[in-house]
């Protein structure tokens, strides 16, 4: 009796199940920002709000100063970027679940 054959199928099935969890899609979420213009040099801020995230997921924010949208100037998991000077900014929100 060859017991390796059923074991091979079990391993393939387990790998298939794992691959389904790795490529799971997270829920879409709503993202909004509000700004506070600077009244003195470097005291402007951008506040972010998200709703509808996947349960247990975390949100991180990445800040870019236009026109350079390739190199971030700040990153946070808090909901505010502070001490900003005048300018045009891009905020990117990223939802992650677990260590992936």
mmCIF file of C-alpha atoms in Angstrom:
data_model
loop_
_atom_site.group_PDB
_atom_site.id
_atom_site.type_symbol
_atom_site.label_atom_id
_atom_site.label_comp_id
_atom_site.label_asym_id
_atom_site.label_seq_id
_atom_site.Cartn_x
_atom_site.Cartn_y
_atom_site.Cartn_z
ATOM 1 C CA UNK A 1 0.000 0.000 0.000
ATOM 2 C CA UNK A 2 1.422 3.378 -1.046
ATOM 3 C CA UNK A 3 0.737 6.027 1.645
ATOM 4 C CA UNK A 4 2.708 8.796 -0.072
ATOM 5 C CA UNK A 5 0.032 9.404 -2.707
ATOM 6 C CA UNK A 6 -2.710 10.513 -0.250
ATOM 7 C CA UNK A 7 -0.173 12.629 1.661
ATOM 8 C CA UNK A 8 0.774 14.434 -1.564
ATOM 9 C CA UNK A 9 -2.882 15.330 -2.164
ATOM 10 C CA UNK A 10 -3.232 16.573 1.402
ATOM 11 C CA UNK A 11 -0.173 18.837 1.011
ATOM 12 C CA UNK A 12 -1.461 20.231 -2.292
ATOM 13 C CA UNK A 13 -4.877 20.897 -0.773
ATOM 14 C CA UNK A 14 -3.287 22.715 2.204
ATOM 15 C CA UNK A 15 -1.167 24.850 -0.139
ATOM 16 C CA UNK A 16 -4.304 25.698 -2.115
ATOM 17 C CA UNK A 17 -6.110 26.815 1.053
ATOM 18 C CA UNK A 18 -3.169 28.946 2.166
ATOM 19 C CA UNK A 19 -2.967 30.637 -1.224
ATOM 20 C CA UNK A 20 -6.648 31.595 -0.954
ATOM 21 C CA UNK A 21 -6.016 33.429 2.333
ATOM 22 C CA UNK A 22 -2.906 35.213 1.105
ATOM 23 C CA UNK A 23 -4.658 36.828 -1.851
ATOM 24 C CA UNK A 24 -7.878 37.808 -0.078
ATOM 25 C CA UNK A 25 -9.314 41.216 -0.927
ATOM 26 C CA UNK A 26 -9.872 43.685 1.924
ATOM 27 C CA UNK A 27 -13.078 45.717 2.069
ATOM 28 C CA UNK A 28 -13.151 49.073 0.298
ATOM 29 C CA UNK A 29 -13.170 51.980 2.737
ATOM 30 C CA UNK A 30 -14.147 55.649 2.734
ATOM 31 C CA UNK A 31 -11.363 58.190 3.165
ATOM 32 C CA UNK A 32 -11.633 61.926 3.733
ATOM 33 C CA UNK A 33 -9.225 64.692 4.670
ATOM 34 C CA UNK A 34 -9.596 68.134 6.160
ATOM 35 C CA UNK A 35 -6.947 70.814 6.264
ATOM 36 C CA UNK A 36 -5.993 73.630 8.589
ATOM 37 C CA UNK A 37 -4.080 76.366 6.785
ATOM 38 C CA UNK A 38 -0.989 77.654 8.492
ATOM 39 C CA UNK A 39 -1.412 80.910 10.406
ATOM 40 C CA UNK A 40 2.297 81.019 11.279
ATOM 41 C CA UNK A 41 5.156 79.399 9.392
ATOM 42 C CA UNK A 42 4.903 75.609 9.627
ATOM 43 C CA UNK A 43 1.781 75.186 11.767
ATOM 44 C CA UNK A 44 -0.623 73.815 9.148
ATOM 45 C CA UNK A 45 -2.142 70.350 9.468
ATOM 46 C CA UNK A 46 -4.015 67.667 7.571
ATOM 47 C CA UNK A 47 -6.486 65.411 9.424
ATOM 48 C CA UNK A 48 -7.676 62.111 7.991
ATOM 49 C CA UNK A 49 -10.811 60.060 8.636
ATOM 50 C CA UNK A 50 -11.600 56.550 7.404
ATOM 51 C CA UNK A 51 -14.762 54.471 7.735
ATOM 52 C CA UNK A 52 -15.808 51.067 6.493
ATOM 53 C CA UNK A 53 -12.474 49.320 6.975
ATOM 54 C CA UNK A 54 -12.104 45.573 7.245
ATOM 55 C CA UNK A 55 -12.546 44.389 10.843
ATOM 56 C CA UNK A 56 -9.135 44.128 12.545
ATOM 57 C CA UNK A 57 -7.325 46.052 9.795
ATOM 58 C CA UNK A 58 -5.014 48.974 10.447
ATOM 59 C CA UNK A 59 -4.647 52.150 8.411
ATOM 60 C CA UNK A 60 -1.400 53.950 7.694
ATOM 61 C CA UNK A 61 -1.050 57.271 5.915
ATOM 62 C CA UNK A 62 1.724 58.439 3.611
ATOM 63 C CA UNK A 63 2.231 62.147 2.848
ATOM 64 C CA UNK A 64 3.718 63.568 -0.348
ATOM 65 C CA UNK A 65 4.518 67.191 -1.222
ATOM 66 C CA UNK A 66 3.592 68.045 -4.817
ATOM 67 C CA UNK A 67 4.981 67.832 -7.424
ATOM 68 C CA UNK A 68 7.041 64.883 -6.049
ATOM 69 C CA UNK A 69 4.584 61.990 -5.655
ATOM 70 C CA UNK A 70 7.357 59.385 -5.661
ATOM 71 C CA UNK A 71 9.137 60.292 -2.411
ATOM 72 C CA UNK A 72 7.036 60.515 0.758
ATOM 73 C CA UNK A 73 7.875 63.240 3.264
ATOM 74 C CA UNK A 74 6.084 61.580 6.216
ATOM 75 C CA UNK A 75 4.254 58.422 7.267
ATOM 76 C CA UNK A 76 2.013 57.778 10.281
ATOM 77 C CA UNK A 77 -0.702 55.564 11.688
ATOM 78 C CA UNK A 78 -2.104 58.549 13.622
ATOM 79 C CA UNK A 79 -4.928 60.553 12.064
ATOM 80 C CA UNK A 80 -3.079 63.883 11.646
ATOM 81 C CA UNK A 81 -0.024 65.323 9.940
ATOM 82 C CA UNK A 82 1.075 68.449 11.837
ATOM 83 C CA UNK A 83 3.642 71.233 11.513
ATOM 84 C CA UNK A 84 3.149 71.556 7.760
ATOM 85 C CA UNK A 85 4.205 74.532 5.690
ATOM 86 C CA UNK A 86 2.179 75.983 2.865
ATOM 87 C CA UNK A 87 1.948 73.848 -0.257
ATOM 88 C CA UNK A 88 -0.023 71.185 -2.080
ATOM 89 C CA UNK A 89 0.002 67.738 -0.521
ATOM 90 C CA UNK A 90 -1.144 64.235 -1.429
ATOM 91 C CA UNK A 91 -2.215 61.820 1.320
ATOM 92 C CA UNK A 92 -2.331 58.104 0.583
ATOM 93 C CA UNK A 93 -4.235 55.763 2.940
ATOM 94 C CA UNK A 94 -3.244 52.081 3.060
ATOM 95 C CA UNK A 95 -5.292 49.386 4.781
ATOM 96 C CA UNK A 96 -3.415 46.303 6.018
ATOM 97 C CA UNK A 97 -4.491 43.195 7.878
ATOM 98 C CA UNK A 98 -1.941 41.185 9.815
ATOM 99 C CA UNK A 99 1.707 40.970 8.817
ATOM 100 C CA UNK A 100 1.115 40.697 5.057
#
